[in-house]
mmCIF file of C-alpha atoms in Angstrom:
data_model
loop_
_atom_site.group_PDB
_atom_site.id
_atom_site.type_symbol
_atom_site.label_atom_id
_atom_site.label_comp_id
_atom_site.label_asym_id
_atom_site.label_seq_id
_atom_site.Cartn_x
_atom_site.Cartn_y
_atom_site.Cartn_z
ATOM 1 C CA MET A 26 79.377 35.049 86.898
ATOM 2 C CA ASN A 27 82.032 33.837 89.307
ATOM 3 C CA ARG A 28 85.309 35.209 90.597
ATOM 4 C CA SER A 29 87.916 33.276 92.520
ATOM 5 C CA ALA A 30 90.762 34.444 94.723
ATOM 6 C CA VAL A 31 93.360 31.788 93.842
ATOM 7 C CA ARG A 32 94.157 29.017 91.414
ATOM 8 C CA TYR A 33 93.563 25.587 92.927
ATOM 9 C CA ASP A 34 97.145 24.364 92.596
ATOM 10 C CA ASP A 35 99.026 21.942 94.864
ATOM 11 C CA ALA A 36 99.930 24.595 97.447
ATOM 12 C CA MET A 37 96.341 25.873 97.686
ATOM 13 C CA ARG A 38 94.987 22.316 97.766
ATOM 14 C CA GLU A 39 97.193 21.615 100.779
ATOM 15 C CA LEU A 40 96.164 24.853 102.507
ATOM 16 C CA LEU A 41 92.481 24.040 102.043
ATOM 17 C CA ALA A 42 92.999 20.460 103.230
ATOM 18 C CA ALA A 43 94.638 21.698 106.435
ATOM 19 C CA TYR A 44 91.601 23.888 107.056
ATOM 20 C CA LYS A 45 88.706 21.837 105.781
ATOM 21 C CA TYR A 46 89.754 18.238 106.447
ATOM 22 C CA ARG A 47 92.276 18.511 109.271
ATOM 23 C CA GLY A 48 90.306 21.070 111.262
ATOM 24 C CA ASN A 49 92.785 23.951 111.380
ATOM 25 C CA GLU A 50 90.009 26.516 111.757
ATOM 26 C CA ARG A 51 92.455 29.354 112.404
ATOM 27 C CA LEU A 52 93.001 29.357 108.630
ATOM 28 C CA ARG A 53 89.445 30.656 108.095
ATOM 29 C CA VAL A 54 90.686 34.202 108.668
ATOM 30 C CA LEU A 55 93.429 33.891 106.046
ATOM 31 C CA LEU A 56 91.150 32.255 103.475
ATOM 32 C CA GLY A 57 88.319 34.703 104.166
ATOM 33 C CA ARG A 58 90.621 37.672 103.756
ATOM 34 C CA MET A 59 91.904 36.233 100.491
ATOM 35 C CA LEU A 60 88.355 36.574 99.140
ATOM 36 C CA VAL A 61 88.603 40.356 99.467
ATOM 37 C CA HIS A 62 90.872 40.483 96.394
ATOM 38 C CA ALA A 63 88.345 38.588 94.259
ATOM 39 C CA TYR A 64 85.553 40.829 95.581
ATOM 40 C CA ARG A 65 87.508 43.916 94.530
ATOM 41 C CA LEU A 66 87.854 42.445 91.024
ATOM 42 C CA TYR A 67 84.061 42.287 90.877
ATOM 43 C CA MET A 68 83.865 45.937 91.786
ATOM 44 C CA LEU A 69 86.228 46.816 88.921
ATOM 45 C CA ASP A 70 84.041 44.978 86.393
ATOM 46 C CA PRO A 71 82.023 47.519 84.350
ATOM 47 C CA THR A 72 79.058 45.101 84.145
ATOM 48 C CA ILE A 73 78.624 45.075 87.932
ATOM 49 C CA ASP A 74 76.337 47.681 89.482
ATOM 50 C CA LYS A 75 78.612 50.121 91.320
ATOM 51 C CA ARG A 76 76.347 49.948 94.366
ATOM 52 C CA GLY A 77 77.864 46.521 94.865
ATOM 53 C CA PHE A 78 75.990 43.742 96.587
ATOM 54 C CA ASP A 79 73.149 43.744 99.095
ATOM 55 C CA CYS A 80 74.305 40.707 101.021
ATOM 56 C CA ILE A 81 76.536 37.688 101.099
ATOM 57 C CA THR A 82 75.280 34.158 101.512
ATOM 58 C CA PHE A 83 77.104 30.838 101.358
ATOM 59 C CA VAL A 84 76.755 27.285 100.156
ATOM 60 C CA PRO A 85 75.238 25.214 102.975
ATOM 61 C CA VAL A 86 76.620 21.833 103.965
ATOM 62 C CA SER A 87 74.526 18.801 104.812
ATOM 63 C CA ALA A 88 73.889 17.778 108.421
ATOM 64 C CA GLU A 89 76.179 14.787 107.855
ATOM 65 C CA ARG A 90 79.033 16.965 106.625
ATOM 66 C CA LEU A 91 78.536 19.474 109.434
ATOM 67 C CA ALA A 92 78.675 16.664 112.010
ATOM 68 C CA GLU A 93 81.815 15.291 110.356
ATOM 69 C CA ARG A 94 83.717 18.610 110.184
ATOM 70 C CA GLY A 95 82.090 20.630 112.920
ATOM 71 C CA PHE A 96 81.901 23.739 110.722
ATOM 72 C CA ASN A 97 80.898 24.994 107.296
ATOM 73 C CA GLN A 98 84.000 26.377 105.586
ATOM 74 C CA ALA A 99 81.985 28.465 103.094
ATOM 75 C CA GLU A 100 80.021 30.066 105.919
ATOM 76 C CA GLN A 101 83.169 30.892 107.875
ATOM 77 C CA MET A 102 84.837 32.447 104.830
ATOM 78 C CA ALA A 103 81.670 34.429 104.051
ATOM 79 C CA VAL A 104 81.583 35.834 107.587
ATOM 80 C CA ILE A 105 85.232 36.944 107.385
ATOM 81 C CA LEU A 106 84.624 38.508 103.955
ATOM 82 C CA GLY A 107 81.526 40.311 105.239
ATOM 83 C CA GLU A 108 83.491 41.724 108.163
ATOM 84 C CA GLN A 109 86.270 42.893 105.835
ATOM 85 C CA ILE A 110 84.059 44.658 103.295
ATOM 86 C CA GLY A 111 81.146 45.701 105.498
ATOM 87 C CA LEU A 112 78.372 43.581 103.986
ATOM 88 C CA PRO A 113 75.804 41.563 105.925
ATOM 89 C CA VAL A 114 75.973 37.777 105.715
ATOM 90 C CA ALA A 115 72.626 36.018 105.521
ATOM 91 C CA SER A 116 71.957 32.295 105.756
ATOM 92 C CA LEU A 117 69.509 31.985 102.854
ATOM 93 C CA LEU A 118 69.910 28.424 101.627
ATOM 94 C CA THR A 119 69.423 24.953 102.976
ATOM 95 C CA ARG A 120 70.748 21.704 101.555
ATOM 96 C CA GLN A 121 67.809 19.436 100.792
ATOM 97 C CA ARG A 122 69.861 16.258 100.846
ATOM 98 C CA HIS A 123 73.362 14.976 101.386
ATOM 99 C CA THR A 124 75.096 14.889 98.001
ATOM 100 C CA GLY A 125 78.337 13.106 98.907
ATOM 101 C CA LYS A 126 81.812 14.106 97.853
ATOM 102 C CA GLN A 127 82.027 15.299 94.277
ATOM 103 C CA SER A 128 85.800 15.259 93.860
ATOM 104 C CA LYS A 129 85.820 11.935 92.008
ATOM 105 C CA MET A 130 82.774 12.662 89.820
ATOM 106 C CA SER A 131 82.717 13.747 86.193
ATOM 107 C CA ARG A 132 81.131 17.060 85.197
ATOM 108 C CA GLU A 133 77.916 15.321 84.136
ATOM 109 C CA GLU A 134 77.754 13.316 87.373
ATOM 110 C CA ARG A 135 78.281 16.476 89.417
ATOM 111 C CA MET A 136 75.521 18.328 87.593
ATOM 112 C CA ALA A 137 73.080 15.448 88.079
ATOM 113 C CA ASN A 138 74.119 14.973 91.712
ATOM 114 C CA MET A 139 73.544 18.634 92.589
ATOM 115 C CA ARG A 140 70.228 19.078 90.742
ATOM 116 C CA GLY A 141 67.583 20.127 93.271
ATOM 117 C CA ALA A 142 70.011 19.908 96.201
ATOM 118 C CA PHE A 143 69.297 23.417 97.517
ATOM 119 C CA ALA A 144 66.291 25.465 98.528
ATOM 120 C CA VAL A 145 65.767 28.884 100.051
ATOM 121 C CA ILE A 146 64.985 28.711 103.764
ATOM 122 C CA PRO A 147 61.232 29.445 104.095
ATOM 123 C CA GLY A 148 60.554 33.090 104.856
ATOM 124 C CA ARG A 149 64.110 34.283 104.209
ATOM 125 C CA ALA A 150 63.471 35.314 100.606
ATOM 126 C CA VAL A 151 60.398 37.356 101.546
ATOM 127 C CA LYS A 152 62.277 39.157 104.318
ATOM 128 C CA LEU A 153 65.178 39.944 101.991
ATOM 129 C CA GLN A 154 62.913 41.143 99.191
ATOM 130 C CA ARG A 155 61.091 43.506 101.553
ATOM 131 C CA ALA A 156 64.428 44.948 102.625
ATOM 132 C CA ALA A 157 65.323 45.613 98.984
ATOM 133 C CA ARG A 158 62.165 47.709 98.469
ATOM 134 C CA ARG A 159 61.303 46.720 94.924
ATOM 135 C CA ARG A 160 64.759 46.879 93.412
ATOM 136 C CA LYS A 161 66.786 44.003 92.097
ATOM 137 C CA LEU A 162 68.712 42.302 94.859
ATOM 138 C CA ARG A 163 72.380 41.595 94.275
ATOM 139 C CA ILE A 164 73.428 38.479 96.168
ATOM 140 C CA LEU A 165 76.954 37.103 96.434
ATOM 141 C CA ILE A 166 77.273 33.351 97.117
ATOM 142 C CA VAL A 167 80.530 32.195 98.729
ATOM 143 C CA ASP A 168 81.997 28.711 98.334
ATOM 144 C CA ASP A 169 85.442 27.234 98.759
ATOM 145 C CA VAL A 170 86.247 25.643 95.387
ATOM 146 C CA TYR A 171 84.760 26.204 91.928
ATOM 147 C CA THR A 172 85.228 23.182 89.689
ATOM 148 C CA THR A 173 82.337 22.765 87.258
ATOM 149 C CA GLY A 174 80.003 25.414 88.634
ATOM 150 C CA SER A 175 77.314 22.843 89.440
ATOM 151 C CA THR A 176 77.024 23.827 93.105
ATOM 152 C CA LEU A 177 76.820 27.558 92.472
ATOM 153 C CA THR A 178 74.414 27.041 89.581
ATOM 154 C CA GLN A 179 72.006 25.087 91.759
ATOM 155 C CA CYS A 180 72.266 27.614 94.597
ATOM 156 C CA ALA A 181 71.622 30.476 92.162
ATOM 157 C CA GLU A 182 68.636 28.663 90.635
ATOM 158 C CA ALA A 183 67.092 28.159 94.083
ATOM 159 C CA LEU A 184 67.586 31.838 94.925
ATOM 160 C CA CYS A 185 66.227 33.072 91.594
ATOM 161 C CA GLU A 186 63.187 30.818 91.900
ATOM 162 C CA SER A 187 62.295 32.479 95.211
ATOM 163 C CA LEU A 188 63.561 35.919 94.231
ATOM 164 C CA PRO A 189 62.896 36.286 90.488
ATOM 165 C CA GLN A 190 64.337 39.800 90.387
ATOM 166 C CA ALA A 191 67.604 38.826 92.097
ATOM 167 C CA ARG A 192 70.984 38.943 90.457
ATOM 168 C CA VAL A 193 73.192 36.215 91.875
ATOM 169 C CA TYR A 194 76.980 36.071 91.634
ATOM 170 C CA GLY A 195 79.532 33.550 92.836
ATOM 171 C CA LEU A 196 82.703 34.198 94.791
ATOM 172 C CA CYS A 197 84.917 31.206 95.434
ATOM 173 C CA TRP A 198 88.188 30.936 97.229
ATOM 174 C CA ALA A 199 89.797 28.740 94.539
ATOM 175 C CA ARG A 200 89.255 27.641 90.981
#
Protein backbone atom coordinates (compact mmCIF):
# COMPACT_ATOMS: atom_id res chain seq x y z
CA MET A 1 0.00 0.00 0.00
CA ASN A 2 1.23 3.49 -0.78
CA ARG A 3 0.01 6.99 -0.05
CA SER A 4 1.29 10.17 -1.63
CA ALA A 5 1.02 13.78 -0.54
CA VAL A 6 0.67 15.43 -3.96
CA ARG A 7 0.03 14.74 -7.61
CA TYR A 8 3.21 14.94 -9.67
CA ASP A 9 2.06 17.76 -11.94
CA ASP A 10 4.17 20.49 -13.57
CA ALA A 11 4.24 22.70 -10.47
CA MET A 12 5.30 19.83 -8.19
CA ARG A 13 7.84 18.62 -10.75
CA GLU A 14 9.44 22.07 -10.70
CA LEU A 15 9.42 22.21 -6.89
CA LEU A 16 11.12 18.82 -6.66
CA ALA A 17 13.66 19.79 -9.33
CA ALA A 18 14.61 22.91 -7.37
CA TYR A 19 15.22 20.74 -4.32
CA LYS A 20 16.65 17.55 -5.74
CA TYR A 21 18.59 18.68 -8.81
CA ARG A 22 19.40 22.33 -8.11
CA GLY A 23 20.34 21.79 -4.47
CA ASN A 24 17.81 24.04 -2.74
CA GLU A 25 17.93 21.96 0.44
CA ARG A 26 15.82 24.46 2.38
CA LEU A 27 12.84 22.91 0.57
CA ARG A 28 13.31 19.66 2.51
CA VAL A 29 11.30 21.11 5.39
CA LEU A 30 8.37 22.04 3.14
CA LEU A 31 8.37 18.69 1.32
CA GLY A 32 8.80 16.73 4.56
CA ARG A 33 5.92 18.55 6.19
CA MET A 34 3.76 17.86 3.15
CA LEU A 35 4.15 14.15 3.93
CA VAL A 36 2.26 14.64 7.19
CA HIS A 37 -1.03 14.93 5.27
CA ALA A 38 -0.46 11.61 3.50
CA TYR A 39 0.52 10.01 6.82
CA ARG A 40 -2.74 11.19 8.38
CA LEU A 41 -4.65 9.58 5.49
CA TYR A 42 -3.01 6.29 6.44
CA MET A 43 -4.21 6.71 9.99
CA LEU A 44 -7.79 7.22 8.76
CA ASP A 45 -7.69 3.97 6.76
CA PRO A 46 -9.64 1.25 8.63
CA THR A 47 -7.21 -1.44 7.40
CA ILE A 48 -4.26 0.20 9.16
CA ASP A 49 -3.52 -0.84 12.74
CA LYS A 50 -4.48 2.14 14.92
CA ARG A 51 -1.19 1.83 16.80
CA GLY A 52 0.33 3.28 13.66
CA PHE A 53 3.88 2.53 12.63
CA ASP A 54 6.94 1.46 14.59
CA CYS A 55 9.45 3.37 12.51
CA ILE A 56 10.13 5.21 9.32
CA THR A 57 12.86 4.27 6.89
CA PHE A 58 13.72 5.63 3.46
CA VAL A 59 14.89 4.60 0.03
CA PRO A 60 18.70 4.75 -0.02
CA VAL A 61 20.62 6.35 -2.87
CA SER A 62 23.76 4.94 -4.43
CA ALA A 63 27.20 6.28 -3.52
CA GLU A 64 27.38 7.84 -6.99
CA ARG A 65 24.08 9.66 -6.55
CA LEU A 66 25.00 10.81 -3.05
CA ALA A 67 28.30 12.21 -4.34
CA GLU A 68 26.46 13.95 -7.18
CA ARG A 69 23.74 15.57 -5.03
CA GLY A 70 25.36 15.70 -1.62
CA PHE A 71 22.20 14.46 0.10
CA ASN A 72 19.48 11.83 -0.03
CA GLN A 73 16.15 13.59 -0.55
CA ALA A 74 14.11 10.62 0.73
CA GLU A 75 16.17 10.50 3.92
CA GLN A 76 15.77 14.23 4.52
CA MET A 77 12.01 14.07 4.00
CA ALA A 78 11.77 11.03 6.29
CA VAL A 79 13.62 12.88 9.06
CA ILE A 80 11.29 15.89 8.80
CA LEU A 81 8.24 13.60 8.81
CA GLY A 82 9.56 11.71 11.83
CA GLU A 83 10.07 14.97 13.71
CA GLN A 84 6.55 16.12 12.84
CA ILE A 85 4.73 12.95 13.89
CA GLY A 86 7.05 11.68 16.62
CA LEU A 87 8.29 8.47 15.01
CA PRO A 88 11.89 7.27 14.93
CA VAL A 89 13.68 7.19 11.58
CA ALA A 90 15.94 4.20 11.03
CA SER A 91 18.38 3.65 8.18
CA LEU A 92 17.51 0.03 7.39
CA LEU A 93 18.34 -0.39 3.72
CA THR A 94 21.38 -0.18 1.52
CA ARG A 95 21.50 0.09 -2.25
CA GLN A 96 23.44 -2.87 -3.61
CA ARG A 97 24.27 -1.19 -6.90
CA HIS A 98 23.82 2.02 -8.81
CA THR A 99 20.65 1.69 -10.89
CA GLY A 100 20.84 4.86 -12.99
CA LYS A 101 18.03 7.27 -13.66
CA GLN A 102 14.71 5.59 -14.28
CA SER A 103 12.78 8.56 -15.64
CA LYS A 104 13.19 7.50 -19.27
CA MET A 105 12.55 3.78 -18.69
CA SER A 106 9.37 1.84 -19.35
CA ARG A 107 7.58 0.06 -16.50
CA GLU A 108 9.14 -3.28 -17.46
CA GLU A 109 12.62 -1.75 -17.69
CA ARG A 110 12.19 -0.13 -14.28
CA MET A 111 11.09 -3.38 -12.67
CA ALA A 112 14.04 -5.27 -14.15
CA ASN A 113 16.47 -2.48 -13.28
CA MET A 114 15.41 -2.39 -9.62
CA ARG A 115 15.28 -6.17 -9.05
CA GLY A 116 17.71 -7.03 -6.25
CA ALA A 117 18.90 -3.43 -5.89
CA PHE A 118 18.30 -3.23 -2.13
CA ALA A 119 19.25 -5.18 0.96
CA VAL A 120 18.76 -4.72 4.68
CA ILE A 121 21.89 -3.41 6.40
CA PRO A 122 23.38 -6.39 8.30
CA GLY A 123 22.29 -6.46 11.93
CA ARG A 124 19.63 -3.76 11.57
CA ALA A 125 16.75 -6.18 11.06
CA VAL A 126 17.68 -8.22 14.13
CA LYS A 127 17.91 -5.11 16.30
CA LEU A 128 14.54 -3.87 15.07
CA GLN A 129 12.86 -7.24 15.54
CA ARG A 130 14.11 -7.46 19.13
CA ALA A 131 12.67 -4.02 19.80
CA ALA A 132 9.28 -5.18 18.50
CA ARG A 133 9.17 -8.06 21.01
CA ARG A 134 7.50 -10.71 18.88
CA ARG A 135 4.81 -8.58 17.30
CA LYS A 136 4.50 -7.64 13.68
CA LEU A 137 6.57 -4.59 12.86
CA ARG A 138 4.92 -1.82 10.90
CA ILE A 139 7.50 -0.02 8.77
CA LEU A 140 6.88 3.07 6.65
CA ILE A 141 9.23 3.60 3.68
CA VAL A 142 9.60 7.18 2.42
CA ASP A 143 10.52 8.11 -1.15
CA ASP A 144 10.11 11.21 -3.26
CA VAL A 145 8.16 10.05 -6.33
CA TYR A 146 6.01 6.97 -6.91
CA THR A 147 5.79 6.09 -10.59
CA THR A 148 5.51 2.34 -11.13
CA GLY A 149 6.11 1.17 -7.58
CA SER A 150 9.24 -0.75 -8.59
CA THR A 151 11.50 0.98 -6.06
CA LEU A 152 9.15 0.58 -3.12
CA THR A 153 8.38 -3.01 -4.09
CA GLN A 154 12.05 -3.95 -4.06
CA CYS A 155 12.65 -2.15 -0.76
CA ALA A 156 9.64 -3.90 0.79
CA GLU A 157 10.80 -7.30 -0.50
CA ALA A 158 14.24 -6.79 1.05
CA LEU A 159 12.68 -5.81 4.38
CA CYS A 160 10.20 -8.70 4.38
CA GLU A 161 12.95 -11.18 3.53
CA SER A 162 14.86 -10.12 6.65
CA LEU A 163 11.76 -9.47 8.75
CA PRO A 164 9.14 -12.01 7.62
CA GLN A 165 6.57 -10.75 10.12
CA ALA A 166 6.90 -7.10 9.05
CA ARG A 167 4.17 -5.10 7.40
CA VAL A 168 5.69 -2.56 5.05
CA TYR A 169 3.94 0.52 3.67
CA GLY A 170 5.04 3.24 1.29
CA LEU A 171 4.72 6.98 1.73
CA CYS A 172 5.82 9.11 -1.19
CA TRP A 173 5.83 12.83 -1.63
CA ALA A 174 4.35 12.70 -5.15
CA ARG A 175 2.59 10.32 -7.48
